[in-house]
Each structure stands twice: as structure tokens, then as C-alpha cells.
């Protein structure tokens, strides 16, 4: 991960333009697509599989606002997708980053210490050319650089457009994607994002910020100051084997993406619809709303009864802004990947530090029910 000292000047950083999509490798893409469409409100916009000439896997592309998810499942027990799913369960394989030059981005990242996974490749069909390349990040997760300025198709060569609109729930863009890494590995991965991409550490938390008996963690929020791509990295605190981060790592069999936070401009509407659609969320205890009403309300213009009814958490920041957030239960069978819905008001920039305790106690209730506490 360290820069080599062979050149006098460090090579330039890869030039990123934003998040292109997030690809999940799953056991059953057709059923996963149904859930993301019916429950999370994503339109199905593209498909690839045997019908489009792809023999070893099927993929569904789902879109809501600027959020694009790709769900891919294997068609046989051989191959990288089947191996990934057998080892990790359903999970995020790639956080794909939009670039204007995939080859340059790849070369820059590798020159700055990243490990290449897929060399720059051009994929072509009648809708044009798409260039891409991938580098490794924590665990089996990768970043794929996607250059699509010469491509007009639905998603990627080999995909056909689909028109299966859903009733959207108001999800707008990805606010952040969080990685869980092994105990002691956080700083090395923070350094990776700094050295390879020029990300800066925007905020950090440690076990003193989080006061439950079991779930201490450390977290550093890394961010690209230009595009605001934000990737917080968590590690379990030393000595707390029952930490929810450790539970994730045990079940995911290593480091990986813990949650994807989706931004909405109206969290009550979004969460109300998702609950009506059957999405299960973590619940905060009544005592959380009692404490909220007593302590943290200056400048907050919210209907507390509605927040309590929907179990939305609120974190007031010193700067005057506040954020509203809620977390789904894990989306698969293993207690690994979940989603966050987040709304920021008054310029709130944080990640819900004031909610960590309530959130972790909610997770611990479920952990205890799984016999993992
Ligand atoms: Fe988050």
C-alpha cells in the first residue's frame, strides 16, 4: 500500500467523477430484484443473461434517483460469482466509480499502491464503447473505474434495456458506503484511500464515543473532497469479540461493505412507504424519544410523535443542523449488509454520533436473538 520511492514525484491521483453504481453479488438475482423493486422502490432498467449472450451469470440493473444497483447471480457453481456468494453470502462486490478515463485512473491507482484486479478493458456493442478496469480494496471488494462517455446503451455492453417502473420511495443519491475491516486494519485502509485516491479523514470516532457493553468500534470517515464520495471505515475495538462489527466479519468471512446510506429529502415519507412495502427496520426504545424530547430539541422542527411512530433517529449537531436516519435490518440471511436512510437538515454533516448508543443497543437486541452476544 505504500508509495514506492522510485520516482521523485508521486504520480497524480485518479480523477473521479462520482459513484457510477454499486454491484452486489447474490444467490438469486431475480428474487433480489423483486425485493429492491417492490420494497425499496427501484425501477428495473436493464438486464443481462443468456438471452443477451451472457452465459455464466444474470444481472438486473435497478435505478432510483441517481442510485444505481446491479444485482448479479451465478448460473453455475463454478466461477468468481458463485465462489463469492458461497463464501460471503449476498454482498457488495464493487463500488464502481465514474471516471473520464478508465485506463488513466487504473494506472494512477496502481502507481499509487493499489492492486489491480481487472486491467483496462473496452467492451463494445452497437450502442458504443465502454471502458473499465478494477482495483482491489478491503476483503474481496473492488472499485471498478467506469468510463461511459462513448456509450449510449442501457447500462453496459451485453445488457438490454428493461422497463419495469416501481413506486419510488424518494431515494435520491448515495450519501455514503461504509466498510467493516478486521481489528487493527482500519488505519491501513484509511491510509489506502488517502494514498491511492487523495481522500481526507473527515470525521473519526472511537470506543469512547460509543458506550454499550458489547459493540465498541472505531471509525474514520474518508472522503474525496472533490466529489464528496464518502467511505467510512469501521473496525471492532480490541477485546470485544461480541462487537456487531466482529459479528459482521465472522459471518461475511472477512472485510466488506457494512451498509449503504441512501439520501432522501423526506425521510418520513420514504420510511413510511418502505414500511408499508414490508422493509424491516431497527427499532429504538421509547426511552430514546423521551431523552430526545428532554435534551436535544433546539432548532429542530420535527413532529416527534411521527419520528417515534416510524422509529426515525435524530442527531443534532453543534453547528445547528441535524440529521434524521434509520437503519434496515440485514437484507439477507446473514447479519451482514444493511441499508441506512438518511436526511440532512440545516447543513448537517455528521453520521449520527449521538445515535450510536441507541442504534447499537437496537442491533444488540437482534444479536442476542441470534445467540451471538
Ligand atoms: Fe451510515
Short mmCIF file of C-alpha atoms and ligand atoms in Angstrom, two decimals:
data_model
loop_
_atom_site.label_atom_id
_atom_site.label_comp_id
_atom_site.label_asym_id
_atom_site.label_seq_id
_atom_site.Cartn_x
_atom_site.Cartn_y
_atom_site.Cartn_z
CA UNK A 1 0.00 0.00 0.00
CA UNK A 2 2.96 2.33 0.46
CA UNK A 3 4.14 4.50 -2.36
CA UNK A 4 7.35 3.34 -3.96
CA UNK A 5 10.24 5.73 -3.75
CA UNK A 6 11.46 5.12 -7.28
CA UNK A 7 10.03 8.30 -8.74
CA UNK A 8 10.91 11.74 -7.48
CA UNK A 9 7.35 12.90 -7.79
CA UNK A 10 4.27 10.96 -6.70
CA UNK A 11 2.05 10.08 -9.67
CA UNK A 12 -1.23 12.00 -9.89
CA UNK A 13 -4.39 10.77 -8.16
CA UNK A 14 -7.07 9.03 -10.26
CA UNK A 15 -9.61 11.64 -11.35
CA UNK A 16 -13.02 10.55 -10.05
CA UNK A 17 -16.38 11.99 -11.11
CA UNK A 18 -18.72 10.26 -8.65
CA UNK A 19 -20.28 6.87 -7.95
CA UNK A 20 -21.38 5.07 -11.12
CA UNK A 21 -23.12 2.11 -9.47
CA UNK A 22 -22.86 -0.47 -6.70
CA UNK A 23 -22.80 -4.13 -7.74
CA UNK A 24 -24.00 -6.84 -5.36
CA UNK A 25 -23.22 -10.49 -5.95
CA UNK A 26 -26.19 -12.50 -4.72
CA UNK A 27 -27.52 -16.05 -4.74
CA UNK A 28 -30.71 -15.25 -6.65
CA UNK A 29 -30.74 -12.02 -8.66
CA UNK A 30 -34.33 -12.38 -9.90
CA UNK A 31 -35.72 -12.56 -6.37
CA UNK A 32 -33.37 -9.88 -5.07
CA UNK A 33 -34.51 -7.59 -7.90
CA UNK A 34 -38.11 -8.17 -6.86
CA UNK A 35 -37.34 -7.06 -3.30
CA UNK A 36 -35.39 -3.96 -4.36
CA UNK A 37 -38.15 -3.06 -6.79
CA UNK A 38 -41.25 -3.75 -4.69
CA UNK A 39 -39.90 -2.92 -1.23
CA UNK A 40 -37.16 -0.33 -1.87
CA UNK A 41 -38.84 1.31 -4.88
CA UNK A 42 -36.14 0.82 -7.54
CA UNK A 43 -37.05 0.67 -11.26
CA UNK A 44 -35.64 -2.31 -13.14
CA UNK A 45 -33.88 -0.63 -16.09
CA UNK A 46 -31.60 -3.26 -17.66
CA UNK A 47 -30.91 -6.99 -17.74
CA UNK A 48 -28.21 -9.34 -18.97
CA UNK A 49 -28.12 -13.13 -19.04
CA UNK A 50 -28.35 -16.00 -21.51
CA UNK A 51 -30.97 -14.06 -23.53
CA UNK A 52 -28.40 -11.34 -24.18
CA UNK A 53 -25.49 -13.70 -24.79
CA UNK A 54 -24.05 -13.82 -21.27
CA UNK A 55 -23.71 -17.48 -20.32
CA UNK A 56 -22.33 -17.63 -16.78
CA UNK A 57 -24.38 -15.06 -14.83
CA UNK A 58 -27.53 -12.96 -14.81
CA UNK A 59 -27.65 -9.30 -13.80
CA UNK A 60 -30.51 -6.90 -13.11
CA UNK A 61 -29.86 -3.15 -13.04
CA UNK A 62 -32.05 -1.10 -10.70
CA UNK A 63 -32.31 2.66 -10.56
CA UNK A 64 -33.87 5.21 -8.22
CA UNK A 65 -32.87 8.86 -8.35
CA UNK A 66 -29.13 8.78 -9.01
CA UNK A 67 -28.70 5.45 -7.19
CA UNK A 68 -27.91 2.53 -9.49
CA UNK A 69 -27.64 -1.02 -8.10
CA UNK A 70 -26.56 -4.04 -10.15
CA UNK A 71 -27.62 -7.44 -8.81
CA UNK A 72 -25.65 -10.35 -10.25
CA UNK A 73 -26.07 -14.08 -9.59
CA UNK A 74 -24.16 -17.09 -10.94
CA UNK A 75 -25.71 -19.65 -13.29
CA UNK A 76 -23.40 -22.47 -12.22
CA UNK A 77 -21.36 -23.47 -9.16
CA UNK A 78 -18.14 -22.55 -10.97
CA UNK A 79 -16.67 -19.10 -11.28
CA UNK A 80 -15.96 -15.99 -9.26
CA UNK A 81 -19.58 -15.03 -8.57
CA UNK A 82 -20.53 -18.46 -7.17
CA UNK A 83 -17.35 -18.57 -5.06
CA UNK A 84 -18.03 -15.08 -3.70
CA UNK A 85 -21.63 -15.92 -2.81
CA UNK A 86 -20.65 -19.25 -1.20
CA UNK A 87 -18.05 -17.53 0.97
CA UNK A 88 -19.68 -14.21 1.78
CA UNK A 89 -23.41 -14.66 1.21
CA UNK A 90 -25.12 -11.80 -0.63
CA UNK A 91 -22.88 -8.74 -0.50
CA UNK A 92 -21.30 -5.82 -2.29
CA UNK A 93 -18.67 -6.81 -4.82
CA UNK A 94 -17.96 -3.42 -6.40
CA UNK A 95 -18.35 0.23 -5.67
CA UNK A 96 -17.98 1.43 -9.24
CA UNK A 97 -16.57 4.92 -9.71
CA UNK A 98 -17.31 7.12 -12.71
CA UNK A 99 -14.17 8.45 -14.41
CA UNK A 100 -13.47 10.22 -17.69
CA UNK A 101 -10.53 7.91 -18.47
CA UNK A 102 -10.58 4.35 -17.05
CA UNK A 103 -7.08 3.46 -18.21
CA UNK A 104 -5.54 6.59 -16.69
CA UNK A 105 -7.47 6.11 -13.44
CA UNK A 106 -6.33 2.48 -13.21
CA UNK A 107 -2.71 3.32 -13.95
CA UNK A 108 -2.73 6.16 -11.46
CA UNK A 109 -4.29 3.98 -8.73
CA UNK A 110 -1.83 1.12 -9.32
CA UNK A 111 1.13 3.53 -9.44
CA UNK A 112 -0.05 4.87 -6.09
CA UNK A 113 -0.10 1.40 -4.50
CA UNK A 114 -3.45 -0.21 -5.39
CA UNK A 115 -3.58 -3.85 -6.50
CA UNK A 116 -5.05 -4.33 -9.98
CA UNK A 117 -7.92 -6.82 -10.33
CA UNK A 118 -9.05 -6.23 -13.94
CA UNK A 119 -6.77 -4.48 -16.42
CA UNK A 120 -8.25 -1.71 -18.58
CA UNK A 121 -10.74 -3.32 -20.97
CA UNK A 122 -13.01 -1.98 -23.70
CA UNK A 123 -16.47 -3.56 -24.01
CA UNK A 124 -18.35 -2.85 -27.22
CA UNK A 125 -21.81 -3.32 -28.66
CA UNK A 126 -23.98 -1.39 -31.13
CA UNK A 127 -24.52 1.33 -28.50
CA UNK A 128 -20.85 2.21 -28.38
CA UNK A 129 -17.81 1.56 -26.27
CA UNK A 130 -17.47 1.40 -22.51
CA UNK A 131 -14.06 1.26 -20.87
CA UNK A 132 -13.45 -0.13 -17.41
CA UNK A 133 -10.82 -1.50 -15.03
CA UNK A 134 -10.87 -2.67 -11.39
CA UNK A 135 -8.65 -2.41 -8.35
CA UNK A 136 -8.90 -4.22 -5.02
CA UNK A 137 -9.96 -2.62 -1.78
CA UNK A 138 -10.70 -4.33 1.58
CA UNK A 139 -11.65 -8.02 1.60
CA UNK A 140 -12.91 -9.22 -1.79
CA UNK A 141 -14.43 -5.81 -2.53
CA UNK A 142 -13.27 -3.88 -5.60
CA UNK A 143 -13.55 -0.42 -7.10
CA UNK A 144 -14.36 -0.53 -10.80
CA UNK A 145 -13.47 2.55 -12.84
CA UNK A 146 -16.20 3.15 -15.44
CA UNK A 147 -15.71 5.41 -18.47
CA UNK A 148 -19.04 5.66 -20.29
CA UNK A 149 -18.72 8.88 -22.33
CA UNK A 150 -18.70 6.84 -25.60
CA UNK A 151 -21.54 4.57 -24.55
CA UNK A 152 -25.26 5.21 -25.08
CA UNK A 153 -26.74 1.85 -24.00
CA UNK A 154 -28.91 1.00 -21.01
CA UNK A 155 -26.04 0.08 -18.71
CA UNK A 156 -23.14 -1.90 -20.19
CA UNK A 157 -22.45 -3.83 -23.38
CA UNK A 158 -24.30 -7.15 -23.13
CA UNK A 159 -27.29 -5.61 -21.28
CA UNK A 160 -30.69 -4.92 -22.78
CA UNK A 161 -32.99 -2.17 -21.53
CA UNK A 162 -35.92 -3.16 -19.32
CA UNK A 163 -38.95 -1.07 -18.47
CA UNK A 164 -40.27 -2.18 -15.10
CA UNK A 165 -41.02 1.02 -13.22
CA UNK A 166 -41.60 0.86 -9.47
CA UNK A 167 -43.32 3.17 -7.00
CA UNK A 168 -40.27 5.12 -5.90
CA UNK A 169 -39.86 5.94 -2.22
CA UNK A 170 -37.91 9.18 -2.72
CA UNK A 171 -34.36 7.84 -2.54
CA UNK A 172 -32.12 10.34 -4.27
CA UNK A 173 -28.40 9.52 -4.13
CA UNK A 174 -25.85 7.53 -2.13
CA UNK A 175 -24.80 9.51 0.94
CA UNK A 176 -22.02 7.11 1.99
CA UNK A 177 -20.96 3.45 1.87
CA UNK A 178 -19.32 2.00 4.97
CA UNK A 179 -16.66 -0.71 5.13
CA UNK A 180 -16.08 -3.06 8.06
CA UNK A 181 -12.49 -4.26 8.36
CA UNK A 182 -10.69 -6.56 10.81
CA UNK A 183 -9.50 -5.36 14.19
CA UNK A 184 -6.30 -3.35 13.74
CA UNK A 185 -6.76 -2.84 9.98
CA UNK A 186 -8.68 0.45 9.93
CA UNK A 187 -5.71 2.81 9.80
CA UNK A 188 -4.08 0.91 6.95
CA UNK A 189 -7.28 1.17 4.88
CA UNK A 190 -7.71 4.84 5.75
CA UNK A 191 -4.13 5.29 4.53
CA UNK A 192 -5.03 3.37 1.35
CA UNK A 193 -7.83 5.83 0.50
CA UNK A 194 -5.54 8.72 1.30
CA UNK A 195 -2.54 7.45 -0.69
CA UNK A 196 -4.40 5.97 -3.68
CA UNK A 197 -7.25 8.48 -4.07
CA UNK A 198 -6.30 11.55 -2.03
CA UNK A 199 -9.27 11.13 0.29
CA UNK A 200 -9.10 13.03 3.57
CA UNK A 201 -10.33 11.95 7.00
CA UNK A 202 -13.47 13.96 7.53
CA UNK A 203 -14.51 12.69 10.97
CA UNK A 204 -13.45 10.00 13.39
CA UNK A 205 -14.96 8.14 16.31
CA UNK A 206 -13.53 5.72 18.84
CA UNK A 207 -14.75 3.45 21.60
CA UNK A 208 -15.18 6.47 23.90
CA UNK A 209 -17.92 7.82 21.65
CA UNK A 210 -19.81 4.55 21.86
CA UNK A 211 -20.93 3.36 25.20
CA UNK A 212 -22.56 -0.03 25.02
CA UNK A 213 -21.29 -3.08 26.81
CA UNK A 214 -20.62 -5.04 23.63
CA UNK A 215 -20.37 -3.08 20.44
CA UNK A 216 -17.41 -0.74 20.71
CA UNK A 217 -15.93 0.23 17.39
CA UNK A 218 -13.58 2.71 15.87
CA UNK A 219 -14.49 4.53 12.72
CA UNK A 220 -12.81 7.03 10.40
CA UNK A 221 -14.79 8.76 7.69
CA UNK A 222 -12.74 9.07 4.49
CA UNK A 223 -13.95 11.37 1.74
CA UNK A 224 -12.98 12.69 -1.66
CA UNK A 225 -13.08 16.47 -1.12
CA UNK A 226 -13.94 17.00 -4.79
CA UNK A 227 -16.79 14.55 -5.49
CA UNK A 228 -17.80 14.01 -1.82
CA UNK A 229 -17.66 10.23 -2.34
CA UNK A 230 -17.63 9.13 1.30
CA UNK A 231 -16.35 5.80 2.61
CA UNK A 232 -16.22 5.47 6.40
CA UNK A 233 -14.10 2.55 7.63
CA UNK A 234 -15.05 0.69 10.85
CA UNK A 235 -13.05 -1.77 12.89
CA UNK A 236 -14.12 -3.59 16.06
CA UNK A 237 -12.47 -2.27 19.22
CA UNK A 238 -9.88 -4.58 20.78
CA UNK A 239 -11.14 -7.23 23.16
CA UNK A 240 -14.84 -7.04 22.35
CA UNK A 241 -15.48 -10.23 20.45
CA UNK A 242 -19.24 -9.71 20.53
CA UNK A 243 -19.00 -6.35 18.75
CA UNK A 244 -21.51 -6.10 15.88
CA UNK A 245 -18.53 -5.32 13.62
CA UNK A 246 -16.94 -8.60 14.65
CA UNK A 247 -20.24 -10.40 14.09
CA UNK A 248 -20.30 -8.99 10.56
CA UNK A 249 -16.71 -10.10 9.91
CA UNK A 250 -17.41 -13.59 11.29
CA UNK A 251 -20.46 -14.05 9.05
CA UNK A 252 -19.10 -12.28 5.97
CA UNK A 253 -15.82 -14.17 6.41
CA UNK A 254 -13.76 -11.04 6.26
CA UNK A 255 -13.91 -7.36 5.48
CA UNK A 256 -16.66 -5.93 3.32
CA UNK A 257 -19.33 -3.30 2.89
CA UNK A 258 -21.46 -2.99 6.04
CA UNK A 259 -24.09 -0.53 4.87
CA UNK A 260 -25.13 1.72 2.03
CA UNK A 261 -26.70 5.02 3.12
CA UNK A 262 -29.37 6.37 0.77
CA UNK A 263 -30.28 10.05 0.89
CA UNK A 264 -33.87 11.27 0.84
CA UNK A 265 -35.36 14.75 1.08
CA UNK A 266 -38.34 13.46 3.09
CA UNK A 267 -37.41 10.62 5.41
CA UNK A 268 -40.86 10.29 6.99
CA UNK A 269 -42.44 9.76 3.58
CA UNK A 270 -39.65 7.41 2.42
CA UNK A 271 -39.66 5.27 5.57
CA UNK A 272 -43.46 5.24 5.76
CA UNK A 273 -43.60 3.82 2.22
CA UNK A 274 -40.81 1.33 2.80
CA UNK A 275 -42.50 0.06 5.97
CA UNK A 276 -45.78 -0.30 4.08
CA UNK A 277 -43.80 -2.28 1.48
CA UNK A 278 -42.56 -4.66 4.17
CA UNK A 279 -39.00 -3.42 4.80
CA UNK A 280 -37.92 -4.19 8.36
CA UNK A 281 -36.03 -1.55 10.31
CA UNK A 282 -34.19 -1.50 13.61
CA UNK A 283 -36.26 0.00 16.39
CA UNK A 284 -35.12 2.43 19.07
CA UNK A 285 -36.66 2.12 22.55
CA UNK A 286 -39.26 4.57 23.84
CA UNK A 287 -36.61 5.89 26.24
CA UNK A 288 -34.68 7.20 23.21
CA UNK A 289 -37.58 9.50 22.23
CA UNK A 290 -38.14 10.52 25.83
CA UNK A 291 -34.48 11.58 26.09
CA UNK A 292 -34.69 13.31 22.70
CA UNK A 293 -37.69 15.33 23.85
CA UNK A 294 -35.88 16.32 27.03
CA UNK A 295 -32.44 17.24 25.74
CA UNK A 296 -31.82 17.83 22.10
CA UNK A 297 -34.55 19.88 20.54
CA UNK A 298 -33.19 23.42 20.00
CA UNK A 299 -33.84 24.44 16.40
CA UNK A 300 -35.39 21.09 15.49
CA UNK A 301 -38.63 21.36 13.57
CA UNK A 302 -39.98 17.83 13.58
CA UNK A 303 -43.12 16.05 14.67
CA UNK A 304 -41.70 13.94 17.49
CA UNK A 305 -44.68 11.62 17.51
CA UNK A 306 -44.14 10.81 13.84
CA UNK A 307 -40.43 10.21 14.39
CA UNK A 308 -41.28 7.89 17.25
CA UNK A 309 -44.01 6.13 15.27
CA UNK A 310 -41.60 5.41 12.40
CA UNK A 311 -38.61 4.89 14.72
CA UNK A 312 -36.54 7.52 12.89
CA UNK A 313 -33.46 8.67 14.84
CA UNK A 314 -32.42 12.31 15.12
CA UNK A 315 -28.93 13.69 15.74
CA UNK A 316 -28.49 17.39 16.41
CA UNK A 317 -25.07 18.77 15.58
CA UNK A 318 -23.11 21.56 17.27
CA UNK A 319 -23.28 23.61 14.07
CA UNK A 320 -27.07 23.82 14.35
CA UNK A 321 -28.01 21.35 11.64
CA UNK A 322 -29.39 17.92 12.33
CA UNK A 323 -29.78 14.64 10.59
CA UNK A 324 -32.56 12.08 10.56
CA UNK A 325 -31.65 8.45 9.99
CA UNK A 326 -32.89 4.89 10.26
CA UNK A 327 -31.29 1.53 9.57
CA UNK A 328 -32.84 -1.53 7.98
CA UNK A 329 -32.30 -4.97 9.40
CA UNK A 330 -29.78 -7.03 7.39
CA UNK A 331 -31.14 -7.55 3.87
CA UNK A 332 -30.02 -11.17 3.56
CA UNK A 333 -29.92 -14.24 5.78
CA UNK A 334 -26.52 -13.46 7.30
CA UNK A 335 -26.24 -10.50 9.70
CA UNK A 336 -24.08 -8.55 7.27
CA UNK A 337 -25.16 -5.91 4.70
CA UNK A 338 -27.92 -3.45 5.57
CA UNK A 339 -29.16 -0.07 4.35
CA UNK A 340 -29.48 3.33 6.01
CA UNK A 341 -31.97 6.01 5.01
CA UNK A 342 -30.70 9.49 5.84
CA UNK A 343 -31.92 13.07 5.55
CA UNK A 344 -29.73 16.07 6.37
CA UNK A 345 -31.18 19.39 7.50
CA UNK A 346 -29.51 22.75 8.08
CA UNK A 347 -26.20 21.61 6.61
CA UNK A 348 -25.73 18.63 8.94
CA UNK A 349 -22.50 16.86 8.03
CA UNK A 350 -22.21 14.03 10.54
CA UNK A 351 -23.10 10.37 10.67
CA UNK A 352 -25.30 10.14 13.75
CA UNK A 353 -22.71 10.05 16.52
CA UNK A 354 -25.40 10.91 19.08
CA UNK A 355 -27.37 7.87 17.91
CA UNK A 356 -24.62 5.29 18.13
CA UNK A 357 -25.68 4.10 21.57
CA UNK A 358 -29.37 3.73 20.70
CA UNK A 359 -28.50 2.15 17.36
CA UNK A 360 -26.09 -0.35 18.80
CA UNK A 361 -28.46 -1.35 21.56
CA UNK A 362 -31.07 -1.98 18.87
CA UNK A 363 -28.60 -4.14 16.92
CA UNK A 364 -27.61 -5.96 20.10
CA UNK A 365 -31.24 -6.98 20.72
CA UNK A 366 -31.13 -8.79 17.37
CA UNK A 367 -27.62 -10.13 18.01
CA UNK A 368 -28.81 -11.64 21.28
CA UNK A 369 -31.77 -13.23 19.46
CA UNK A 370 -29.23 -14.83 17.08
CA UNK A 371 -27.25 -16.22 20.04
CA UNK A 372 -24.23 -14.07 19.12
CA UNK A 373 -23.98 -11.89 22.20
FE1 LIG B 1 -24.12 5.43 7.95
#
